[in-house]
XYZ file of C-alpha atoms in Angstrom:
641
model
C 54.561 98.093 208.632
C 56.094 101.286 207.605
C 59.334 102.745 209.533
C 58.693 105.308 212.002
C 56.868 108.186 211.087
C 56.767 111.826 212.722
C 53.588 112.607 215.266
C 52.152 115.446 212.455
C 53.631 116.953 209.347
C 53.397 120.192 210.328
C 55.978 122.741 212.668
C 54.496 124.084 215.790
C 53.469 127.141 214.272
C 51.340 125.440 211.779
C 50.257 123.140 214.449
C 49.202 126.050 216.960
C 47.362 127.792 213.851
C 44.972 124.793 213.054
C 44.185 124.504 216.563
C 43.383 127.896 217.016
C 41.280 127.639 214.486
C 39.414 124.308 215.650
C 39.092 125.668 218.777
C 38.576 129.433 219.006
C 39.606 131.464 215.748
C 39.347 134.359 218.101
C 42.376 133.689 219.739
C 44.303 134.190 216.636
C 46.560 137.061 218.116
C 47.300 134.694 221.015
C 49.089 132.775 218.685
C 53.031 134.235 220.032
C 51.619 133.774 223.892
C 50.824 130.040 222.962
C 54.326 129.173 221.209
C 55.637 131.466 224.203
C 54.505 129.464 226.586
C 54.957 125.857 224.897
C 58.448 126.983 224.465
C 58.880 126.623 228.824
C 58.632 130.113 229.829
C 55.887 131.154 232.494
C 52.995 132.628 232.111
C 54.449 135.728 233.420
C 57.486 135.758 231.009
C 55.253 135.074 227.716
C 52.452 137.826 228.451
C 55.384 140.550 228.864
C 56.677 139.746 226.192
C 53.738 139.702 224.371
C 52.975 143.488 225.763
C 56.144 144.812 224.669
C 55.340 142.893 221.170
C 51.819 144.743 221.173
C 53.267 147.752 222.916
C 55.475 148.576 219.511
C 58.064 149.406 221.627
C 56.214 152.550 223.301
C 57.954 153.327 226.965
C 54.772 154.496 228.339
C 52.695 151.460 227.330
C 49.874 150.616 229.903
C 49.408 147.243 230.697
C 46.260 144.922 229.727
C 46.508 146.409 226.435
C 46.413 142.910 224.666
C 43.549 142.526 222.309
C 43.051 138.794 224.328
C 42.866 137.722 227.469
C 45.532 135.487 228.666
C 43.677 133.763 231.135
C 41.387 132.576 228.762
C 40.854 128.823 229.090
C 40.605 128.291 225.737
C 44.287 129.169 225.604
C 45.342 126.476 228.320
C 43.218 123.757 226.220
C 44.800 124.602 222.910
C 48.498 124.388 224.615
C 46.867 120.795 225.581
C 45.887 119.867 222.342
C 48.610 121.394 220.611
C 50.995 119.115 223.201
C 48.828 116.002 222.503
C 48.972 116.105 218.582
C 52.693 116.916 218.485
C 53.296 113.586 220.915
C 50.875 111.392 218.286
C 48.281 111.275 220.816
C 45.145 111.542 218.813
C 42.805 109.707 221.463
C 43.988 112.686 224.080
C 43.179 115.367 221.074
C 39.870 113.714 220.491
C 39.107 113.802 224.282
C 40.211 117.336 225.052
C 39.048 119.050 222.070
C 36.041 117.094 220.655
C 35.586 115.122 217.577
C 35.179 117.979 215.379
C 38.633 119.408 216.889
C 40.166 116.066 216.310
C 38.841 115.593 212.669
C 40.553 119.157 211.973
C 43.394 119.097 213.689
C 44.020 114.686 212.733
C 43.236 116.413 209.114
C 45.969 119.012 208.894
C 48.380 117.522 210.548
C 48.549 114.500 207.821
C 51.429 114.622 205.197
C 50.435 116.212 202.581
C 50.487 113.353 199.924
C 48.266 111.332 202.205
C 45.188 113.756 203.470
C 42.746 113.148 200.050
C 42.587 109.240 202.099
C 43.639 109.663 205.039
C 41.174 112.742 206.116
C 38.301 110.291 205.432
C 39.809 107.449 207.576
C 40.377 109.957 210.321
C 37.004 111.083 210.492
C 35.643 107.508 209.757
C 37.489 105.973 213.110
C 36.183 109.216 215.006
C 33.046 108.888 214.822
C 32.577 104.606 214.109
C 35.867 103.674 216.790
C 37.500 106.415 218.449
C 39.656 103.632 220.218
C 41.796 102.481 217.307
C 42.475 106.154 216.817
C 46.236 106.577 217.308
C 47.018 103.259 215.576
C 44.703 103.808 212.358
C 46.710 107.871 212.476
C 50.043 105.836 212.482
C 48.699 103.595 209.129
C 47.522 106.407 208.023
C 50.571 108.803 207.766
C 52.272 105.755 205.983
C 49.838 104.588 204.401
C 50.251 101.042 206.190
C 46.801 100.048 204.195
C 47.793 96.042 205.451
C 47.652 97.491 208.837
C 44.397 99.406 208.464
C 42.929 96.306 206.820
C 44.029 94.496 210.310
C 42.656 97.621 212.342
C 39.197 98.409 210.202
C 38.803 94.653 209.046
C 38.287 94.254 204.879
C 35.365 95.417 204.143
C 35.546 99.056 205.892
C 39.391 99.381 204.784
C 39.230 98.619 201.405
C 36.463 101.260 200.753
C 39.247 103.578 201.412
C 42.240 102.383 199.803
C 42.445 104.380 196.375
C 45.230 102.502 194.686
C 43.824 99.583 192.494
C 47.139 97.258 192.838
C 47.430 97.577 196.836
C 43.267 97.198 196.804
C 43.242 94.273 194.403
C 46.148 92.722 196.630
C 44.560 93.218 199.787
C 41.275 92.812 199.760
C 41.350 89.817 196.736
C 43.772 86.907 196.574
C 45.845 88.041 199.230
C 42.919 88.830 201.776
C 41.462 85.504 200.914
C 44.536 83.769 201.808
C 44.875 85.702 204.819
C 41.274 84.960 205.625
C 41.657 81.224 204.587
C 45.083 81.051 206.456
C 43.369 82.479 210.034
C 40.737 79.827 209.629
C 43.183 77.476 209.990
C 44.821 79.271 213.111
C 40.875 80.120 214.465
C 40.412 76.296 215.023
C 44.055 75.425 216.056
C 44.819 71.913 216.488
C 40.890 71.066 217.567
C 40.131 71.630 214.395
C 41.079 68.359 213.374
C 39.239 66.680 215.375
C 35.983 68.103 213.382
C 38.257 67.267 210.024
C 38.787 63.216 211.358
C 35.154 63.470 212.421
C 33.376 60.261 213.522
C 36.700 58.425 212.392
C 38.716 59.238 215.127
C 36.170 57.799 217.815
C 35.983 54.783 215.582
C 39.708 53.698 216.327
C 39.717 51.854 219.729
C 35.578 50.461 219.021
C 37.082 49.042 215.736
C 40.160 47.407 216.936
C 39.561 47.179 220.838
C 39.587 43.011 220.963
C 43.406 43.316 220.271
C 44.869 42.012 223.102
C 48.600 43.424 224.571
C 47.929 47.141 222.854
C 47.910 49.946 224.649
C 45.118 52.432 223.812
C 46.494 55.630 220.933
C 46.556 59.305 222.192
C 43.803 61.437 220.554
C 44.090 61.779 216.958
C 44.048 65.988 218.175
C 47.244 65.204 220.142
C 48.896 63.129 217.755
C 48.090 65.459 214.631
C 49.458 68.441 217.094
C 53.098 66.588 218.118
C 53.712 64.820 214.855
C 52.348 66.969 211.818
C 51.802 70.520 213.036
C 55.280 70.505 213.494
C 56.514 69.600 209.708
C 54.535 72.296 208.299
C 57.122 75.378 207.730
C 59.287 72.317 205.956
C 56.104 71.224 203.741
C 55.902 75.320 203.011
C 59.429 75.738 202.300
C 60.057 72.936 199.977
C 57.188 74.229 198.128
C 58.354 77.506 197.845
C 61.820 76.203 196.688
C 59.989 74.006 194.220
C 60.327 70.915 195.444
C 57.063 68.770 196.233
C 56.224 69.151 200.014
C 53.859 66.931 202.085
C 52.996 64.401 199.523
C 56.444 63.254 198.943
C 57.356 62.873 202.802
C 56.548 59.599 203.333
C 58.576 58.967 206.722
C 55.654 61.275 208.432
C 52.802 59.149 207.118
C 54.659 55.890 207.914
C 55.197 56.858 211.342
C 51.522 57.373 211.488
C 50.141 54.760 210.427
C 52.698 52.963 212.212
C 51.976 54.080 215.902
C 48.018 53.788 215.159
C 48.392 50.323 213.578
C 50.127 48.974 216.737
C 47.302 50.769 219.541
C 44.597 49.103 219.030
C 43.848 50.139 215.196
C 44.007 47.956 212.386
C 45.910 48.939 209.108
C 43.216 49.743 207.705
C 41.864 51.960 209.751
C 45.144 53.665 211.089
C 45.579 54.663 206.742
C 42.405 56.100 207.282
C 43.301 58.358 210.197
C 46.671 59.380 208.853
C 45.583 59.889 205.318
C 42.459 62.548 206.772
C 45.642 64.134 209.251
C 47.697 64.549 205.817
C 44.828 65.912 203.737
C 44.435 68.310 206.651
C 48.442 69.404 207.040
C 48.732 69.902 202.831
C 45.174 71.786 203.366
C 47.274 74.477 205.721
C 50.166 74.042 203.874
C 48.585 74.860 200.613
C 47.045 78.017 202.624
C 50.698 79.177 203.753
C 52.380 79.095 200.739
C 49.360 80.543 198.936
C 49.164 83.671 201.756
C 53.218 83.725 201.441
C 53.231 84.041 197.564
C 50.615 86.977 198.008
C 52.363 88.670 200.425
C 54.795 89.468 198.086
C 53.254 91.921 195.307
C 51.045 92.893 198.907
C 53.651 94.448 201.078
C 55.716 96.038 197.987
C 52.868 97.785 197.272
C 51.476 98.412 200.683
C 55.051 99.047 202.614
C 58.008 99.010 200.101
C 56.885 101.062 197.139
C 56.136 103.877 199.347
C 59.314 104.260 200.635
C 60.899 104.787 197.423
C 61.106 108.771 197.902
C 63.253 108.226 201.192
C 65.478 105.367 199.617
C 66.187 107.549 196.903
C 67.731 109.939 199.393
C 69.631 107.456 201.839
C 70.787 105.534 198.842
C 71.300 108.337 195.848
C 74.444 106.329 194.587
C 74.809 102.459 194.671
C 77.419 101.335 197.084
C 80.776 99.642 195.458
C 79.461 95.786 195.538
C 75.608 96.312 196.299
C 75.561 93.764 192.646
C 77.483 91.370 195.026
C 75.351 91.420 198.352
C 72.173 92.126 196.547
C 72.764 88.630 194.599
C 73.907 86.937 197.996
C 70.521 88.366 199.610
C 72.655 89.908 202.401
C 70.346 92.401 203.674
C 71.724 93.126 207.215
C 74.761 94.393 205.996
C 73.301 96.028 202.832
C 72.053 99.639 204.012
C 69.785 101.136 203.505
C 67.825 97.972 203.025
C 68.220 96.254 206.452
C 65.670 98.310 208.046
C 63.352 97.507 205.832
C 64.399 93.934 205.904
C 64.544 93.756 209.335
C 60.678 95.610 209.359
C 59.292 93.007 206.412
C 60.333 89.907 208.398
C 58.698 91.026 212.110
C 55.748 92.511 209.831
C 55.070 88.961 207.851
C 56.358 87.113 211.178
C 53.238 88.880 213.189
C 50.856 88.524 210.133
C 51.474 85.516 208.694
C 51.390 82.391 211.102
C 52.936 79.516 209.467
C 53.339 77.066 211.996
C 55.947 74.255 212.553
C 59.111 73.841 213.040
C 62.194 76.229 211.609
C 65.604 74.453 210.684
C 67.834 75.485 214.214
C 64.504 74.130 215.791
C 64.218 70.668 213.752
C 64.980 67.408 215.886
C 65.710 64.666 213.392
C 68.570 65.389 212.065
C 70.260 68.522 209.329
C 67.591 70.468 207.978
C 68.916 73.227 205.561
C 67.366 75.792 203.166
C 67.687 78.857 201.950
C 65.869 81.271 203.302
C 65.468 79.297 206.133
C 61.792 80.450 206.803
C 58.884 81.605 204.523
C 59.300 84.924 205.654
C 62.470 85.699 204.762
C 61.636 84.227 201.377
C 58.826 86.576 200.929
C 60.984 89.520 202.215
C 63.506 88.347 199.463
C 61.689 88.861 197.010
C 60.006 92.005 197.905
C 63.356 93.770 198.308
C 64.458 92.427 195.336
C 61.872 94.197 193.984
C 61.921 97.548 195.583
C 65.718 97.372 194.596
C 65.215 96.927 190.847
C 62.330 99.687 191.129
C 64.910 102.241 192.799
C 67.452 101.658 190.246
C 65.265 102.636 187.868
C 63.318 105.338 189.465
C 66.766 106.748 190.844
C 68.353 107.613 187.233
C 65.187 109.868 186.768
C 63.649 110.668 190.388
C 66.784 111.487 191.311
C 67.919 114.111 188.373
C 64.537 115.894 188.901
C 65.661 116.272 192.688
C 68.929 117.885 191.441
C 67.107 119.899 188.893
C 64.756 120.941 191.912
C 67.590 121.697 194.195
C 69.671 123.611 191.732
C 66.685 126.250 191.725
C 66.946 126.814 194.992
C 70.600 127.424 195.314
C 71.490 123.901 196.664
C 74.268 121.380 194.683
C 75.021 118.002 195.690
C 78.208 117.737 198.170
C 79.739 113.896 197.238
C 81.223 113.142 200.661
C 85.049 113.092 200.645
C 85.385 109.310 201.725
C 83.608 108.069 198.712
C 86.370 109.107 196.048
C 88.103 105.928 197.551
C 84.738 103.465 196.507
C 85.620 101.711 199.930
C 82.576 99.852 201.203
C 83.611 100.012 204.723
C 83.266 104.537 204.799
C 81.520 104.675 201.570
C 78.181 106.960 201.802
C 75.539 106.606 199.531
C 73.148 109.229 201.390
C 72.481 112.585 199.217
C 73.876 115.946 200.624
C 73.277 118.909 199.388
C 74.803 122.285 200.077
C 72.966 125.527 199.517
C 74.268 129.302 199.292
C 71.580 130.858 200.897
C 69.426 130.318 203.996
C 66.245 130.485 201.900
C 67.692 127.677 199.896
C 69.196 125.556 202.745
C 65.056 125.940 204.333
C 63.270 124.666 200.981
C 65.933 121.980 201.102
C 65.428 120.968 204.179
C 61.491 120.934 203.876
C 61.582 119.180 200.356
C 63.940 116.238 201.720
C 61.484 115.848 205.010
C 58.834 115.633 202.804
C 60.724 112.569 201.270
C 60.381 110.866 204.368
C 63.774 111.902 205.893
C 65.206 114.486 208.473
C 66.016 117.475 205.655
C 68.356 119.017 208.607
C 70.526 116.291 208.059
C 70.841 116.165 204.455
C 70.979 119.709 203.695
C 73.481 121.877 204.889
C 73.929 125.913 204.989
C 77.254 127.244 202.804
C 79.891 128.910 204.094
C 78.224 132.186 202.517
C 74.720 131.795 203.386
C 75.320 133.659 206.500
C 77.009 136.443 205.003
C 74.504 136.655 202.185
C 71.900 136.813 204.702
C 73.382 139.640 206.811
C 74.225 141.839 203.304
C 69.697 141.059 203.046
C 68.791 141.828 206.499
C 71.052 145.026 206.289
C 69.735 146.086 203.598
C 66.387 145.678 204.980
C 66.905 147.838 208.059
C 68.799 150.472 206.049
C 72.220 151.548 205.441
C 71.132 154.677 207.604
C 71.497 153.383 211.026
C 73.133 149.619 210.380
C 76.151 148.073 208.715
C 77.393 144.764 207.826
C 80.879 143.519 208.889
C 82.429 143.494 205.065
C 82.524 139.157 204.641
C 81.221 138.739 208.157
C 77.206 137.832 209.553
C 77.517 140.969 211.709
C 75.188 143.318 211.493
C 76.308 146.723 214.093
C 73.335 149.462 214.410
C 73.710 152.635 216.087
C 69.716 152.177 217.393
C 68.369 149.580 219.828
C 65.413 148.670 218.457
C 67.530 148.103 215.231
C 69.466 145.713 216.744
C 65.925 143.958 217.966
C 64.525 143.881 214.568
C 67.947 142.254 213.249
C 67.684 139.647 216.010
C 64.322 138.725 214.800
C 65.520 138.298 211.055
C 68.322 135.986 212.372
C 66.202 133.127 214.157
C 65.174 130.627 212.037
C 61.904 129.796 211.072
C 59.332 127.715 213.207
C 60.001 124.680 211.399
C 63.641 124.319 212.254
C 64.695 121.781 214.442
C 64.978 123.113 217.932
C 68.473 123.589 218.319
C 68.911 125.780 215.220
C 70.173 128.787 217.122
C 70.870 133.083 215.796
C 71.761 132.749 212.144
C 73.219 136.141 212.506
C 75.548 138.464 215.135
C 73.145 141.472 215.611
C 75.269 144.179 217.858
C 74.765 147.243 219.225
C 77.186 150.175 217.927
C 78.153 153.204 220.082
C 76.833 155.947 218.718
C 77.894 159.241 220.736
C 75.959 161.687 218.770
C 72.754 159.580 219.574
C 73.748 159.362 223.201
C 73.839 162.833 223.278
C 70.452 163.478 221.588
C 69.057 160.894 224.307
C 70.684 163.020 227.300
C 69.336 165.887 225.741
C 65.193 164.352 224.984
C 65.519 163.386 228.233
C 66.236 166.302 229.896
C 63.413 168.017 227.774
C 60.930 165.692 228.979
C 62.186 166.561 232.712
C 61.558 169.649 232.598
C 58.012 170.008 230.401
C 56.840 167.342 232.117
C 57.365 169.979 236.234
C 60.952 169.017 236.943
C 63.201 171.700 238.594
C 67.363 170.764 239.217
C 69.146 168.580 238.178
C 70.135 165.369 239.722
C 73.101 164.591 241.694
C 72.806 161.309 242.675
C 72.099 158.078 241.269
C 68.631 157.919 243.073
C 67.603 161.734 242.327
C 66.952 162.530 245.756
C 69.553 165.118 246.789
C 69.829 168.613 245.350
C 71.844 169.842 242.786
C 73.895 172.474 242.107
C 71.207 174.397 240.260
C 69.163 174.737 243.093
C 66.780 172.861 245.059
C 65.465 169.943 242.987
C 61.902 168.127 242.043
C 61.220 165.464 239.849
C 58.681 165.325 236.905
C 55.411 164.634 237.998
C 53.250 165.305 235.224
C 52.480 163.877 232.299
C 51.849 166.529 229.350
C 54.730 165.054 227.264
C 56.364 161.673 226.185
C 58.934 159.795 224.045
C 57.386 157.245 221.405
C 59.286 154.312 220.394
C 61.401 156.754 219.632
C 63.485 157.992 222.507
C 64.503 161.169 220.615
C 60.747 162.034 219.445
C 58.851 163.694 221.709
C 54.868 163.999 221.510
C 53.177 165.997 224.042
C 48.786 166.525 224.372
C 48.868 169.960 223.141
C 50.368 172.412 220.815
C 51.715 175.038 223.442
C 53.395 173.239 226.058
C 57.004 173.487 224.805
C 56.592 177.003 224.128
C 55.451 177.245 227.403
C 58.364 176.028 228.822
C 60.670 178.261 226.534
C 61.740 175.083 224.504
C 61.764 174.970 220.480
C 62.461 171.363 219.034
C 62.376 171.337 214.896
C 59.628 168.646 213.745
C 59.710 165.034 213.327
C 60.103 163.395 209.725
C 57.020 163.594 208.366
C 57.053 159.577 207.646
C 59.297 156.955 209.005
C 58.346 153.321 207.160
C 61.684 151.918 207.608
C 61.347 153.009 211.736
C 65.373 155.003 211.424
C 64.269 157.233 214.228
C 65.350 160.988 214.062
C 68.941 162.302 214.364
C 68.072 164.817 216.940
C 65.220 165.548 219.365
C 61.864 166.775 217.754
C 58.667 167.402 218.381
C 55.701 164.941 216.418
C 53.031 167.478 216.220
C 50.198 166.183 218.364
C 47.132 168.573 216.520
C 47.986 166.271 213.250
C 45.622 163.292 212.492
C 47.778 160.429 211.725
C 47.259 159.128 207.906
C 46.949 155.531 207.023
C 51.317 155.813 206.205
C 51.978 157.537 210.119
C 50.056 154.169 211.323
C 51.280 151.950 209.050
C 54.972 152.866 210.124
C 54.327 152.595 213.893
C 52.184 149.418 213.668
C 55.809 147.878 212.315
C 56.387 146.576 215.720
C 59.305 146.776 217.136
C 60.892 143.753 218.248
C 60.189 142.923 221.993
C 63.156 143.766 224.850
C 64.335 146.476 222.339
C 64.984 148.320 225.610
C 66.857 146.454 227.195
C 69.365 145.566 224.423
C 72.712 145.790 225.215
C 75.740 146.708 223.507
């Protein structure tokens, strides 16, 4: 009944968390590789970068040093299930992962206004009829409680629904009328033949001496051609308030005029035809009665909801909405002709009032307006939901500003609306924020109003720069600068420049497309270049090199003398090319070389200005770890300038 809803409510982070967790909490560090590999990239691709990740940016990291295995199967059937609840395919989550994986997973991934119901419904249709799953988890995330009452039947559904106008709609005058109304549709046109009872066979035995009459079709037939067909009039003139079957005499006449001359006396053919009208007004009476319900039933169950997203796509009323909205002109009043369009194939599929419409009617002009009981119904109803929004708008809608305003974000009135033209008018709500942290609480508050927040909220023309002036200050003023008024961010360091490119991608729940909020670029820095050339020649030579290289390759001698590379291991760089720990005390003395020491600590991960030695004989205190354990961003070495 509702518009189309999203799969889950939650980004693929989120999503990969709570399945983790359903399936194998264990894997919680796995979480990158998963997202990794969900994102397209190979197997291969995700677990090196996952190593580097791990690795905190160490040259000499060994490999399998990830606290996981990545051939764990668990991790295959979480990508699976992770796959199957972002798609809306519950059934496939339930299969794969179990029902106590599907009641989690079916659980978190509800909106959050909806799981205190729609948890229990979940779980209910797990474990009582796992079939209807990904239909009841589409009425669910509405709540379409007319469709769960179609899916679950009355008496399960409305043990759920918590709302005492939707449950006294549904499951009393309306249900009856539904109930009362499907009778009548159970037993089709046979059923009159039960109705006429014994009086229909009585016809021909009563008048069968009349000579020159043909015998009469059965009373089923007839009843099926000539009343069946009037019905959606009969409904309609009652709903306009005019009488309906009683006064329609030319129906009856006709009746009692075609059984009167086969073989039935006058008597007998009133008889017949008064029973076939007592059973038309019977449906009619049911129609209009399920028609008039419908009304209070799907504002509460299908418009009222949608109030939160109307009050974004129509913030301001369009010049003339008094006009259409009094001329009912719903396809060309938006954003109501959605949910016009919706109400009528919603009431059109629930509500079967037979007969005849007016472009279908044989005999002659037939006009009204509406021109069928559903659109009369959906008249009303969006009546309704419009006076509602009107009224819910003035104050709704200032508490969204309010809301907005503490988060950086102001309304942006498009341009084209200073002219009030209908024809490029834009009643939508826009906001524009001044900071990236705004512009994402925007964008999640307006999803969670039942509309893409990406498209209502936009990023100023300073967020960027704001952001950059944050992030630089966060790496420190030591080894990166912003661009004065730009978003680029230039560090003299590599794995600088990696930990910048992290800060600029947005976060997990950003559409797809959202691409590098910031320019993170690597400066020249000759000084450090130097210092590199110079570490590296240190470790070349403590480590049993002799020469120097000529060659790209190494492999010919050099003008020092006859040349050997390094070929053991008592020394190494850390993540920091120009720090040098080696596995004991002595062995740069040894080797006649005297580096000053590292910086004691190094939280903010600067890296030292020249080559030193960390002392190895030094137990590392909780602050040593906690500044290495800062990972550096993975490919910091292979950034390029």
């Amino acid at each position: 009944m509702a518009l189309a809803l999203p799969a889950h409510a939650l980004g693929t982070g989120e999503l990969v968390d709570v399945v983790i967790q359903a399936v194998e909490p264990q894997l919680a560090p796995a979480k990158p590789l998963v997202v990794c590999l969900i994102g397209g990239k190979s197997m291969e691709q995700c677990v090196q970068l996952e190593l580097q990740k791990q690795a905190g940016g160490l040259q000499q990291q060994a490999a399998g040093q990830l606290p996981f295995n990545p051939n764990d199967s668990h991790i295959q059937q979480v990508i699976t299930i992770v796959k199957a609840a972002a798609a809306g395919q519950w059934l496939e989550v339930l299969n794969k992962g179990g029902p106590t994986v599907a009641k989690m997973v079916g659980c978190a991934a509800l909106p959050p206004g909806v799981k205190s119901v729609g948890c229990p419904i979940v779980e209910y249709v797990v474990d009582h009829n796992k079939s209807l799953l990904d239909k009841a988890y589409v009425a669910v995330q509405g709540p379409d409680w007319w469709a769960l009452v179609e899916l679950l039947g009355p008496q399960t559904a409305c043990n759920f629904i918590p709302i005492p106008e939707i449950k006294s709609t549904l499951c009393g005058p309306f249900g009856e009328a539904l109930a009362a109304l499907a009778g009548f549709a159970e037993g089709g046109v046979n059923a009159i033949g039960n109705f006429l009872g014994d009086l229909a066979g009585a016809i021909v035995s009563f008048t069968e001496d009349l000579a020159g009459q043909s015998p009469p079709m059965a009373a089923e037939k007839y009843y099926a051609e000539h009343w069946l067909p009037h019905v959606h009039r009969y409904v309609m003139s009652v709903l306009s308030g005019v009488k309906g079957i009683e006064a329609d005499s030319w129906v009856y006449g006709n009746c009692v005029s075609y059984f009167d001359s086969h073989k039935a006396s006058e008597a007998t053919a009133k008889k017949v035809c008064s029973r076939m009208q007592s059973h038309a007004k019977a449906l009619v009476d049911s129609s209009v009665a399920a028609v008039k319900a419908a009304v209070p039933a799907y504002l509460a169950a299908a418009l009222r909801p949608q109030l939160p997203r109307l009050l974004i796509l129509n913030f301001e009323r369009q010049p003339g909405e008094a006009v259409k909205l009094g001329e009912k002109n719903w396809p060309y009043l938006k954003p109501y002709d959605q949910l016009y369009s919706q109400c009528l194939m919603d009431l059109r599929k629930r509500i079967g009032v037979p007969g005849w419409l007016p472009n279908q009617y044989p005999y002659g002009k037939w006009t009204t307006q509406p021109d069928s009981a559903w659109k009369w119904a959906c008249d009303q109803g969006m009546l309704a939901i419009v006076q509602e929004l009107n009224g819910w708008r003035q104050k709704g809608g200032q508490q969204l500003l309010a809301k907005m305003s503490g988060f950086g974000c102001q309304r942006r009135v498009p341009s084209d609306n200073q002219a009030q033209n209908p024809t490029t008018f834009n009643s939508k709500l826009y906001l524009a924020c001044d900071t990236y942290d705004g512009y994402d609480a925007c964008r999640r508050e307006i999803t969670a109003h039942g509309v893409p927040g990406h498209e209502q909220c936009e990023a100023g023309q300073q967020a960027g720069v704001k952001l950059a002036a944050q992030v630089a200050a966060e790496l420190g003023t030591k080894r990166c600068t912003q661009v004065p008024g730009y978003t680029e961010i230039r560090c003299t360091r590599p794995w600088k420049v990696a930990q910048c490119r992290v800060r600029a991608m947005p976060p997990d729940d950003a559409p797809a497309w959202h691409g590098a909020r910031l320019s993170c670029q690597l400066k020249d820095d000759p000084q450090f270049t130097a210092a590199q050339q110079q570490a590296q020649q240190i470790l070349f030579k403590v480590n049993g090199g002799v020469g120097s290289k000529t060659d790209a390759l190494g492999t010919m001698p050099g003008e020092a003398g006859p040349w050997k590379g390094a070929s053991e291991d008592n020394c190494r760089a850390t993540w920091d090319p120009l720090a040098i720990r080696c596995k004991s005390d002595d062995v740069l003395a040894s080797h006649q070389v005297s580096l000053p020491k590292c910086p004691l600590y190094d939280l903010n991960l600067d890296g030292a200005d020249q080559p030193c030695a960390v002392q190895p004989s030094r137990a590392r205190t909780a602050r040593d770890a906690a500044a290495t354990s800062r990972a550096v961003p993975a490919g910091l070495l292979s950034v390029q300038p």
